[in-house]
PDB file of C-alpha atoms and ligand atoms in Angstrom:
ATOM      1  CA  MET A   1     -12.222  80.628  17.200  1.00 47.00           C
ATOM      2  CA  ASN A   2     -10.033  80.750  14.118  1.00 47.00           C
ATOM      3  CA  SER A   3      -9.263  84.120  12.625  1.00 48.00           C
ATOM      4  CA  PRO A   4     -10.928  84.505   9.189  1.00 50.00           C
ATOM      5  CA  SER A   5      -7.562  85.415   7.670  1.00 55.00           C
ATOM      6  CA  LEU A   6      -6.141  81.946   8.437  1.00 63.00           C
ATOM      7  CA  ILE A   7      -6.228  79.317   5.739  1.00 70.00           C
ATOM      8  CA  GLN A   8      -7.757  76.290   7.373  1.00 75.00           C
ATOM      9  CA  THR A   9      -6.177  72.904   6.863  1.00 81.00           C
ATOM     10  CA  ARG A  10      -7.019  69.325   7.685  1.00 85.00           C
ATOM     11  CA  PRO A  11      -3.772  67.444   8.358  1.00 89.00           C
ATOM     12  CA  SER A  12      -3.321  64.141   6.646  1.00 93.00           C
ATOM     13  CA  ILE A  13      -1.296  61.503   8.427  1.00 96.00           C
ATOM     14  CA  LEU A  14       0.035  58.151   7.318  1.00 98.00           C
ATOM     15  CA  VAL A  15      -0.306  55.214   9.724  1.00 98.00           C
ATOM     16  CA  PHE A  16       1.930  52.419   8.525  1.00 98.00           C
ATOM     17  CA  ASP A  17       2.415  48.772   9.544  1.00 98.00           C
ATOM     18  CA  SER A  18       3.227  45.400   8.020  1.00 98.00           C
ATOM     19  CA  GLY A  19      -0.405  44.350   8.402  1.00 98.00           C
ATOM     20  CA  VAL A  20      -3.509  45.253  10.367  1.00 98.00           C
ATOM     21  CA  GLY A  21      -1.714  45.905  13.681  1.00 98.00           C
ATOM     22  CA  GLY A  22      -1.458  49.635  13.065  1.00 98.00           C
ATOM     23  CA  LEU A  23      -5.257  49.823  13.192  1.00 98.00           C
ATOM     24  CA  SER A  24      -4.931  49.581  16.989  1.00 98.00           C
ATOM     25  CA  VAL A  25      -2.868  52.792  16.854  1.00 98.00           C
ATOM     26  CA  ALA A  26      -5.114  54.455  14.242  1.00 98.00           C
ATOM     27  CA  ALA A  27      -8.085  53.838  16.565  1.00 97.00           C
ATOM     28  CA  GLU A  28      -6.374  55.693  19.439  1.00 98.00           C
ATOM     29  CA  ILE A  29      -5.490  58.585  17.115  1.00 97.00           C
ATOM     30  CA  GLN A  30      -9.071  58.756  15.811  1.00 96.00           C
ATOM     31  CA  LYS A  31     -10.408  58.789  19.375  1.00 95.00           C
ATOM     32  CA  LYS A  32      -8.297  61.844  20.209  1.00 94.00           C
ATOM     33  CA  MET A  33      -8.383  63.628  16.851  1.00 93.00           C
ATOM     34  CA  PRO A  34     -11.463  62.543  14.871  1.00 94.00           C
ATOM     35  CA  PHE A  35     -10.806  65.376  12.417  1.00 92.00           C
ATOM     36  CA  LEU A  36      -7.542  63.973  11.041  1.00 94.00           C
ATOM     37  CA  GLN A  37      -7.434  62.494   7.567  1.00 95.00           C
ATOM     38  CA  ILE A  38      -5.743  59.116   7.908  1.00 97.00           C
ATOM     39  CA  VAL A  39      -4.141  57.093   5.167  1.00 98.00           C
ATOM     40  CA  TYR A  40      -3.541  53.584   6.479  1.00 98.00           C
ATOM     41  CA  ALA A  41      -0.868  51.478   4.788  1.00 98.00           C
ATOM     42  CA  SER A  42      -0.333  47.770   5.245  1.00 98.00           C
ATOM     43  CA  ASP A  43       2.782  46.304   3.660  1.00 98.00           C
ATOM     44  CA  ASN A  44       1.056  42.941   3.409  1.00 97.00           C
ATOM     45  CA  ALA A  45       3.298  41.886   0.490  1.00 97.00           C
ATOM     46  CA  PHE A  46       6.240  41.809   2.933  1.00 97.00           C
ATOM     47  CA  PHE A  47       4.308  40.625   6.014  1.00 97.00           C
ATOM     48  CA  PRO A  48       5.426  39.657   8.641  1.00 97.00           C
ATOM     49  CA  TYR A  49       8.188  42.091   9.558  1.00 97.00           C
ATOM     50  CA  GLY A  50       9.090  40.230  12.747  1.00 93.00           C
ATOM     51  CA  THR A  51      11.028  37.519  10.924  1.00 91.00           C
ATOM     52  CA  LYS A  52      12.910  39.764   8.485  1.00 94.00           C
ATOM     53  CA  GLY A  53      16.609  40.654   8.548  1.00 95.00           C
ATOM     54  CA  GLU A  54      17.620  44.165   9.573  1.00 96.00           C
ATOM     55  CA  THR A  55      19.079  45.390   6.271  1.00 97.00           C
ATOM     56  CA  GLU A  56      16.188  44.042   4.193  1.00 97.00           C
ATOM     57  CA  LEU A  57      13.654  45.636   6.544  1.00 98.00           C
ATOM     58  CA  ILE A  58      15.316  49.080   6.446  1.00 98.00           C
ATOM     59  CA  THR A  59      15.430  48.908   2.634  1.00 98.00           C
ATOM     60  CA  ARG A  60      11.822  47.781   2.432  1.00 98.00           C
ATOM     61  CA  VAL A  61      10.408  50.442   4.777  1.00 98.00           C
ATOM     62  CA  ASP A  62      12.336  53.098   2.837  1.00 98.00           C
ATOM     63  CA  LYS A  63      10.829  51.861  -0.451  1.00 98.00           C
ATOM     64  CA  VAL A  64       7.256  51.702   0.830  1.00 98.00           C
ATOM     65  CA  LEU A  65       7.367  55.126   2.505  1.00 98.00           C
ATOM     66  CA  SER A  66       9.001  56.728  -0.546  1.00 98.00           C
ATOM     67  CA  LYS A  67       6.280  55.324  -2.776  1.00 97.00           C
ATOM     68  CA  ILE A  68       3.420  56.478  -0.545  1.00 98.00           C
ATOM     69  CA  LEU A  69       4.903  59.952  -0.119  1.00 97.00           C
ATOM     70  CA  SER A  70       5.188  60.247  -3.903  1.00 96.00           C
ATOM     71  CA  LEU A  71       1.453  59.504  -4.250  1.00 96.00           C
ATOM     72  CA  HIS A  72      -0.123  61.208  -1.231  1.00 96.00           C
ATOM     73  CA  LYS A  73       0.172  64.530   0.530  1.00 94.00           C
ATOM     74  CA  ILE A  74       1.172  63.501   4.049  1.00 96.00           C
ATOM     75  CA  ASP A  75       1.937  65.854   6.950  1.00 94.00           C
ATOM     76  CA  LEU A  76       3.129  63.313   9.511  1.00 96.00           C
ATOM     77  CA  ILE A  77       4.041  59.630   9.497  1.00 98.00           C
ATOM     78  CA  VAL A  78       3.259  57.173  12.287  1.00 98.00           C
ATOM     79  CA  ILE A  79       5.294  54.008  11.992  1.00 98.00           C
ATOM     80  CA  ALA A  80       2.682  51.956  13.837  1.00 98.00           C
ATOM     81  CA  CYS A  81       4.911  48.937  14.158  1.00 98.00           C
ATOM     82  CA  ASN A  82       7.314  48.218  17.006  1.00 98.00           C
ATOM     83  CA  THR A  83       9.377  45.894  14.813  1.00 97.00           C
ATOM     84  CA  ALA A  84       9.971  48.607  12.209  1.00 98.00           C
ATOM     85  CA  SER A  85      10.265  51.530  14.644  1.00 98.00           C
ATOM     86  CA  THR A  86      12.883  49.936  16.900  1.00 97.00           C
ATOM     87  CA  LEU A  87      15.085  49.480  13.824  1.00 97.00           C
ATOM     88  CA  THR A  88      14.288  52.032  11.142  1.00 98.00           C
ATOM     89  CA  LEU A  89      13.403  55.266  12.971  1.00 97.00           C
ATOM     90  CA  PRO A  90      16.852  56.951  12.744  1.00 97.00           C
ATOM     91  CA  HIS A  91      17.080  56.083   9.036  1.00 98.00           C
ATOM     92  CA  CYS A  92      13.536  57.309   8.282  1.00 98.00           C
ATOM     93  CA  ARG A  93      13.979  60.547  10.201  1.00 97.00           C
ATOM     94  CA  GLU A  94      17.129  61.308   8.254  1.00 98.00           C
ATOM     95  CA  ARG A  95      15.595  60.360   4.949  1.00 97.00           C
ATOM     96  CA  PHE A  96      12.109  61.971   5.010  1.00 97.00           C
ATOM     97  CA  PRO A  97      11.599  65.660   5.766  1.00 95.00           C
ATOM     98  CA  LEU A  98       8.452  65.449   7.899  1.00 95.00           C
ATOM     99  CA  PRO A  99       7.632  64.540  11.495  1.00 96.00           C
ATOM    100  CA  ILE A 100       7.834  60.799  12.127  1.00 98.00           C
ATOM    101  CA  VAL A 101       6.365  59.187  15.232  1.00 98.00           C
ATOM    102  CA  GLY A 102       7.433  55.654  16.066  1.00 98.00           C
ATOM    103  CA  VAL A 103       5.938  53.026  18.346  1.00 97.00           C
ATOM    104  CA  VAL A 104       8.310  51.517  20.893  1.00 95.00           C
ATOM    105  CA  PRO A 105       7.640  49.017  23.712  1.00 98.00           C
ATOM    106  CA  ALA A 106       5.896  50.607  26.733  1.00 98.00           C
ATOM    107  CA  ILE A 107       8.567  49.411  29.172  1.00 98.00           C
ATOM    108  CA  LYS A 108       8.763  52.707  31.076  1.00 97.00           C
ATOM    109  CA  PRO A 109       5.076  52.922  32.132  1.00 97.00           C
ATOM    110  CA  ALA A 110       5.086  49.185  32.888  1.00 98.00           C
ATOM    111  CA  ALA A 111       8.041  49.637  35.273  1.00 98.00           C
ATOM    112  CA  GLN A 112       6.182  52.488  36.973  1.00 98.00           C
ATOM    113  CA  LEU A 113       2.962  50.509  37.381  1.00 98.00           C
ATOM    114  CA  THR A 114       4.055  47.007  38.325  1.00 98.00           C
ATOM    115  CA  ARG A 115       3.666  46.096  41.993  1.00 97.00           C
ATOM    116  CA  THR A 116       5.447  42.755  41.870  1.00 97.00           C
ATOM    117  CA  ARG A 117       8.411  44.147  39.843  1.00 98.00           C
ATOM    118  CA  VAL A 118       7.940  41.294  37.348  1.00 98.00           C
ATOM    119  CA  ILE A 119       6.974  42.495  33.865  1.00 98.00           C
ATOM    120  CA  GLY A 120       6.184  40.451  30.767  1.00 98.00           C
ATOM    121  CA  LEU A 121       7.267  41.698  27.354  1.00 98.00           C
ATOM    122  CA  LEU A 122       5.279  40.219  24.473  1.00 98.00           C
ATOM    123  CA  ALA A 123       6.572  41.286  21.054  1.00 98.00           C
ATOM    124  CA  THR A 124       7.753  39.879  17.757  1.00 97.00           C
ATOM    125  CA  PRO A 125      10.982  37.834  17.915  1.00 96.00           C
ATOM    126  CA  ALA A 126      12.789  40.731  16.199  1.00 97.00           C
ATOM    127  CA  THR A 127      11.570  43.395  18.653  1.00 97.00           C
ATOM    128  CA  VAL A 128      12.565  41.273  21.659  1.00 97.00           C
ATOM    129  CA  ALA A 129      16.096  40.904  20.252  1.00 96.00           C
ATOM    130  CA  ARG A 130      16.619  44.541  19.223  1.00 97.00           C
ATOM    131  CA  PRO A 131      19.365  46.488  21.059  1.00 97.00           C
ATOM    132  CA  TYR A 132      16.830  49.355  21.210  1.00 97.00           C
ATOM    133  CA  THR A 133      14.477  47.202  23.308  1.00 98.00           C
ATOM    134  CA  GLN A 134      17.287  45.900  25.507  1.00 97.00           C
ATOM    135  CA  ASP A 135      18.410  49.496  26.126  1.00 98.00           C
ATOM    136  CA  LEU A 136      14.849  50.512  27.108  1.00 97.00           C
ATOM    137  CA  ILE A 137      14.835  47.688  29.662  1.00 98.00           C
ATOM    138  CA  LYS A 138      18.222  48.739  31.070  1.00 98.00           C
ATOM    139  CA  GLU A 139      17.225  52.380  31.227  1.00 98.00           C
ATOM    140  CA  HIS A 140      13.691  52.123  32.601  1.00 98.00           C
ATOM    141  CA  ALA A 141      13.256  48.701  34.178  1.00 98.00           C
ATOM    142  CA  ALA A 142      16.597  47.969  35.783  1.00 97.00           C
ATOM    143  CA  SER A 143      14.877  47.297  39.117  1.00 97.00           C
ATOM    144  CA  CYS A 144      12.403  44.839  37.537  1.00 98.00           C
ATOM    145  CA  LYS A 145      12.582  41.334  36.139  1.00 98.00           C
ATOM    146  CA  VAL A 146      11.534  41.495  32.520  1.00 98.00           C
ATOM    147  CA  LEU A 147      10.387  38.191  31.030  1.00 98.00           C
ATOM    148  CA  SER A 148      10.415  38.339  27.234  1.00 98.00           C
ATOM    149  CA  VAL A 149       8.469  36.183  24.802  1.00 98.00           C
ATOM    150  CA  GLY A 150       8.748  36.700  21.033  1.00 97.00           C
ATOM    151  CA  SER A 151       5.865  35.432  18.933  1.00 97.00           C
ATOM    152  CA  SER A 152       4.899  35.593  15.277  1.00 97.00           C
ATOM    153  CA  GLU A 153       1.992  33.179  15.894  1.00 97.00           C
ATOM    154  CA  LEU A 154       0.072  35.863  17.780  1.00 98.00           C
ATOM    155  CA  VAL A 155       0.641  38.337  14.951  1.00 98.00           C
ATOM    156  CA  ALA A 156      -1.027  35.816  12.619  1.00 97.00           C
ATOM    157  CA  THR A 157      -3.787  35.279  15.212  1.00 98.00           C
ATOM    158  CA  ALA A 158      -4.626  39.013  15.217  1.00 98.00           C
ATOM    159  CA  GLU A 159      -4.694  39.020  11.409  1.00 98.00           C
ATOM    160  CA  LYS A 160      -7.125  36.083  11.499  1.00 97.00           C
ATOM    161  CA  LYS A 161      -9.360  37.787  14.028  1.00 98.00           C
ATOM    162  CA  LEU A 162      -9.808  40.827  11.808  1.00 98.00           C
ATOM    163  CA  ARG A 163     -10.640  38.547   8.894  1.00 97.00           C
ATOM    164  CA  GLY A 164     -13.459  37.057  10.961  1.00 97.00           C
ATOM    165  CA  GLU A 165     -11.781  33.653  11.362  1.00 97.00           C
ATOM    166  CA  ILE A 166     -12.210  31.425  14.404  1.00 95.00           C
ATOM    167  CA  LEU A 167      -9.223  31.646  16.735  1.00 97.00           C
ATOM    168  CA  ASP A 168      -7.414  28.686  18.170  1.00 94.00           C
ATOM    169  CA  THR A 169      -7.054  29.166  21.944  1.00 97.00           C
ATOM    170  CA  GLN A 170      -4.393  26.428  22.082  1.00 97.00           C
ATOM    171  CA  THR A 171      -2.065  28.527  19.920  1.00 97.00           C
ATOM    172  CA  ILE A 172      -2.561  31.542  22.193  1.00 98.00           C
ATOM    173  CA  ASP A 173      -2.067  29.449  25.349  1.00 98.00           C
ATOM    174  CA  SER A 174       1.104  27.837  24.014  1.00 98.00           C
ATOM    175  CA  VAL A 175       2.648  31.301  23.577  1.00 98.00           C
ATOM    176  CA  ILE A 176       1.414  32.751  26.891  1.00 98.00           C
ATOM    177  CA  LYS A 177       2.570  29.608  28.776  1.00 98.00           C
ATOM    178  CA  GLN A 178       6.153  30.540  27.918  1.00 98.00           C
ATOM    179  CA  PHE A 179       6.029  33.312  30.544  1.00 98.00           C
ATOM    180  CA  PHE A 180       5.218  30.724  33.176  1.00 98.00           C
ATOM    181  CA  ASP A 181       8.154  28.495  32.188  1.00 97.00           C
ATOM    182  CA  HIS A 182      10.257  31.124  33.935  1.00 97.00           C
ATOM    183  CA  PRO A 183      10.658  30.666  37.743  1.00 96.00           C
ATOM    184  CA  ASP A 184       9.251  34.209  38.293  1.00 96.00           C
ATOM    185  CA  GLY A 185       6.404  33.780  35.800  1.00 97.00           C
ATOM    186  CA  SER A 186       3.701  33.440  38.435  1.00 95.00           C
ATOM    187  CA  LYS A 187       4.713  36.833  39.918  1.00 97.00           C
ATOM    188  CA  MET A 188       4.157  38.709  36.639  1.00 98.00           C
ATOM    189  CA  ASP A 189       1.430  41.336  37.060  1.00 98.00           C
ATOM    190  CA  THR A 190       2.051  43.633  34.076  1.00 98.00           C
ATOM    191  CA  LEU A 191       2.317  42.646  30.437  1.00 98.00           C
ATOM    192  CA  VAL A 192       3.635  44.980  27.740  1.00 98.00           C
ATOM    193  CA  LEU A 193       1.912  44.387  24.401  1.00 98.00           C
ATOM    194  CA  ALA A 194       4.901  45.486  22.328  1.00 98.00           C
ATOM    195  CA  CYS A 195       3.493  44.675  18.923  1.00 98.00           C
ATOM    196  CA  THR A 196       0.664  46.757  17.522  1.00 98.00           C
ATOM    197  CA  HIS A 197      -1.174  43.587  16.493  1.00 98.00           C
ATOM    198  CA  PHE A 198      -1.586  42.481  20.098  1.00 98.00           C
ATOM    199  CA  PRO A 199      -4.069  45.100  21.380  1.00 98.00           C
ATOM    200  CA  LEU A 200      -6.397  43.687  18.693  1.00 98.00           C
ATOM    201  CA  ILE A 201      -6.412  40.385  20.643  1.00 98.00           C
ATOM    202  CA  ARG A 202      -6.153  41.911  24.124  1.00 98.00           C
ATOM    203  CA  ASP A 203      -9.227  40.023  25.416  1.00 98.00           C
ATOM    204  CA  GLU A 204      -7.945  36.723  24.085  1.00 98.00           C
ATOM    205  CA  ILE A 205      -4.488  37.274  25.672  1.00 98.00           C
ATOM    206  CA  LEU A 206      -6.066  38.209  29.008  1.00 98.00           C
ATOM    207  CA  ALA A 207      -8.355  35.156  28.896  1.00 98.00           C
ATOM    208  CA  SER A 208      -5.313  32.981  28.232  1.00 98.00           C
ATOM    209  CA  LEU A 209      -3.416  34.482  31.202  1.00 98.00           C
ATOM    210  CA  HIS A 210      -6.410  33.716  33.410  1.00 97.00           C
ATOM    211  CA  ARG A 211      -6.689  30.158  32.104  1.00 97.00           C
ATOM    212  CA  ILE A 212      -3.032  29.527  32.880  1.00 96.00           C
ATOM    213  CA  SER A 213      -2.771  31.426  36.170  1.00 95.00           C
ATOM    214  CA  PRO A 214      -6.316  32.110  37.427  1.00 93.00           C
ATOM    215  CA  ASP A 215      -5.441  33.789  40.727  1.00 89.00           C
ATOM    216  CA  GLN A 216      -3.350  36.679  39.408  1.00 92.00           C
ATOM    217  CA  SER A 217      -4.749  39.949  38.042  1.00 95.00           C
ATOM    218  CA  TYR A 218      -2.962  41.591  35.133  1.00 98.00           C
ATOM    219  CA  LEU A 219      -2.389  45.000  33.699  1.00 98.00           C
ATOM    220  CA  LEU A 220      -1.917  44.940  29.911  1.00 98.00           C
ATOM    221  CA  ILE A 221      -0.125  48.000  28.534  1.00 98.00           C
ATOM    222  CA  ASP A 222       0.397  49.177  24.973  1.00 98.00           C
ATOM    223  CA  SER A 223       1.713  52.379  23.392  1.00 96.00           C
ATOM    224  CA  GLY A 224      -1.373  53.390  21.361  1.00 97.00           C
ATOM    225  CA  GLU A 225      -2.623  56.189  23.573  1.00 97.00           C
ATOM    226  CA  ALA A 226       0.860  57.636  24.096  1.00 97.00           C
ATOM    227  CA  ILE A 227       1.323  57.716  20.322  1.00 98.00           C
ATOM    228  CA  ALA A 228      -1.977  59.567  19.895  1.00 97.00           C
ATOM    229  CA  ARG A 229      -0.858  62.121  22.503  1.00 97.00           C
ATOM    230  CA  ARG A 230       2.450  62.581  20.672  1.00 97.00           C
ATOM    231  CA  VAL A 231       0.703  63.083  17.320  1.00 96.00           C
ATOM    232  CA  GLU A 232      -1.630  65.590  18.955  1.00 93.00           C
ATOM    233  CA  SER A 233       1.260  67.556  20.449  1.00 92.00           C
ATOM    234  CA  LEU A 234       2.963  67.740  17.043  1.00 92.00           C
ATOM    235  CA  LEU A 235      -0.140  68.878  15.170  1.00 88.00           C
ATOM    236  CA  LEU A 236      -2.033  71.050  17.590  1.00 79.00           C
ATOM    237  CA  ASN A 237       0.396  73.948  17.482  1.00 72.00           C
ATOM    238  CA  ASN A 238      -1.447  74.803  14.266  1.00 68.00           C
ATOM    239  CA  ASP A 239      -4.393  77.044  15.132  1.00 65.00           C
ATOM    240  CA  ALA A 240      -5.848  76.853  11.617  1.00 73.00           C
ATOM    241  CA  LEU A 241      -6.915  73.231  11.921  1.00 77.00           C
ATOM    242  CA  ILE A 242     -10.248  72.056  10.601  1.00 77.00           C
ATOM    243  CA  THR A 243     -11.674  70.227  13.600  1.00 79.00           C
ATOM    244  CA  GLU A 244     -14.833  68.872  12.047  1.00 86.00           C
ATOM    245  CA  LYS A 245     -15.017  65.064  12.352  1.00 88.00           C
ATOM    246  CA  ILE A 246     -14.205  62.954   9.313  1.00 89.00           C
ATOM    247  CA  ASP A 247     -14.963  59.257   8.983  1.00 83.00           C
ATOM    248  CA  LYS A 248     -13.929  58.365   5.460  1.00 90.00           C
ATOM    249  CA  HIS A 249     -10.367  57.190   5.229  1.00 95.00           C
ATOM    250  CA  GLN A 250      -8.258  55.269   2.769  1.00 97.00           C
ATOM    251  CA  ALA A 251      -6.384  51.988   3.273  1.00 98.00           C
ATOM    252  CA  LEU A 252      -3.485  50.997   1.029  1.00 98.00           C
ATOM    253  CA  PHE A 253      -2.164  47.453   0.622  1.00 98.00           C
ATOM    254  CA  THR A 254       1.012  46.412  -1.154  1.00 98.00           C
ATOM    255  CA  LYS A 255      -0.554  43.102  -2.265  1.00 96.00           C
ATOM    256  CA  MET A 256      -4.153  42.797  -3.361  1.00 90.00           C
ATOM    257  CA  SER A 257      -4.796  39.252  -2.170  1.00 89.00           C
ATOM    258  CA  ALA A 258      -8.225  37.631  -2.116  1.00 88.00           C
ATOM    259  CA  ASP A 259      -8.421  37.743   1.673  1.00 90.00           C
ATOM    260  CA  ILE A 260      -8.567  41.566   1.679  1.00 94.00           C
ATOM    261  CA  GLU A 261     -12.284  41.046   0.976  1.00 94.00           C
ATOM    262  CA  ASN A 262     -12.570  39.295   4.356  1.00 96.00           C
ATOM    263  CA  LEU A 263     -10.851  42.248   6.002  1.00 97.00           C
ATOM    264  CA  LYS A 264     -13.233  44.852   4.625  1.00 96.00           C
ATOM    265  CA  PRO A 265     -15.824  44.711   7.448  1.00 97.00           C
ATOM    266  CA  ALA A 266     -13.065  45.287  10.048  1.00 97.00           C
ATOM    267  CA  LEU A 267     -11.467  48.058   7.969  1.00 97.00           C
ATOM    268  CA  SER A 268     -14.839  49.721   7.619  1.00 96.00           C
ATOM    269  CA  LYS A 269     -15.337  49.645  11.398  1.00 95.00           C
ATOM    270  CA  TYR A 270     -12.232  51.845  11.656  1.00 94.00           C
ATOM    271  CA  GLY A 271     -13.505  54.162   8.867  1.00 94.00           C
ATOM    272  CA  PHE A 272     -11.277  52.724   6.126  1.00 97.00           C
ATOM    273  CA  ASP A 273     -13.880  52.168   3.429  1.00 95.00           C
ATOM    274  CA  GLN A 274     -11.741  52.938   0.435  1.00 95.00           C
ATOM    275  CA  VAL A 275      -9.190  50.187  -0.281  1.00 96.00           C
ATOM    276  CA  GLU A 276      -6.400  50.579  -2.836  1.00 96.00           C
ATOM    277  CA  PHE A 277      -3.402  48.626  -3.993  1.00 97.00           C
ATOM    278  CA  ILE A 278       0.054  50.138  -4.448  1.00 97.00           C
ATOM    279  CA  ASP A 279       2.778  48.321  -6.289  1.00 95.00           C
ATOM    280  CA  ILE A 280       6.224  48.396  -4.674  1.00 95.00           C
ATOM    281  CA  VAL A 281       8.962  47.516  -7.140  1.00 87.00           C
TER     282      VAL A 281
HETATM  283  N1  DGL B 301       2.674  45.046  14.059  1.00 52.62           N
HETATM  284  C1  DGL B 301       4.077  44.876  14.073  1.00 52.62           C
HETATM  285  C2  DGL B 301       4.727  45.322  15.366  1.00 52.62           C
HETATM  286  O1  DGL B 301       4.223  46.183  16.047  1.00 52.62           O
HETATM  287  C3  DGL B 301       4.739  43.633  13.565  1.00 52.62           C
HETATM  288  C4  DGL B 301       4.079  42.467  13.034  1.00 52.62           C
HETATM  289  C5  DGL B 301       4.970  41.711  12.053  1.00 52.62           C
HETATM  290  O2  DGL B 301       5.758  40.844  12.458  1.00 52.62           O
HETATM  291  O3  DGL B 301       4.861  42.018  10.884  1.00 52.62           O
HETATM  292  O4  DGL B 301       5.770  44.855  15.728  1.00 52.62           O
END
């Protein structure tokens, strides 16, 4: 029980991505800490991040975070985007004086769980190429074969799914098939979903793996739950927390395009009923 002399607070966190992918992370955080106030931000004006140059992405993330922090009281930032985290984390941590949690590819748990020692890494083209990702592989999966596929098509597929559009299985299959072009592809038993958009189409990715290689079973791993645990460990040292559940959250978009209307049912499912536009200049 909280002492009556403590001033109770409800922490407010920012969950930030280029698009809707960060909702997969927000959902894990909500599961663990349903009392947190979450501001979700989608930089849809600059979407997708996976095809952007490094300097322009660092500059952009800086601009968007600065703007949001000037408008909202935020206690902790989650950069719910592997593409942004693997590049911009050191810059953001130096620049903004609050805890920042980043999402990086779950290579380490994959290397611990694979039985065949063949791991798939599915990410954006930028995340696959990042030195940060290559270092994670060297450090944690040196005894494994890591087959990497970079895809922006699947990022767009996840966006479509949340807008209620019909998905094209051929597009998904043509990406997943790339793992099997590798001589060790048929031995892959663990797939790292290293883009926060991909857990949103987990079932579709798994169905595609089974269409292409029906006899293998697969473990699909993402970083969402680990991020929620990290956020919890950073916030729960505060014994004056308000722990009453909250289910009204706000979603910010950097471009108010017509298709946001189509996203509203999915946003509402995650508790983001209030949608606002912020102008980044
Ligand atoms: N959701 C993002 C990630 O985790 C990137 C999607 C994009 O290319 O914008 O990498």
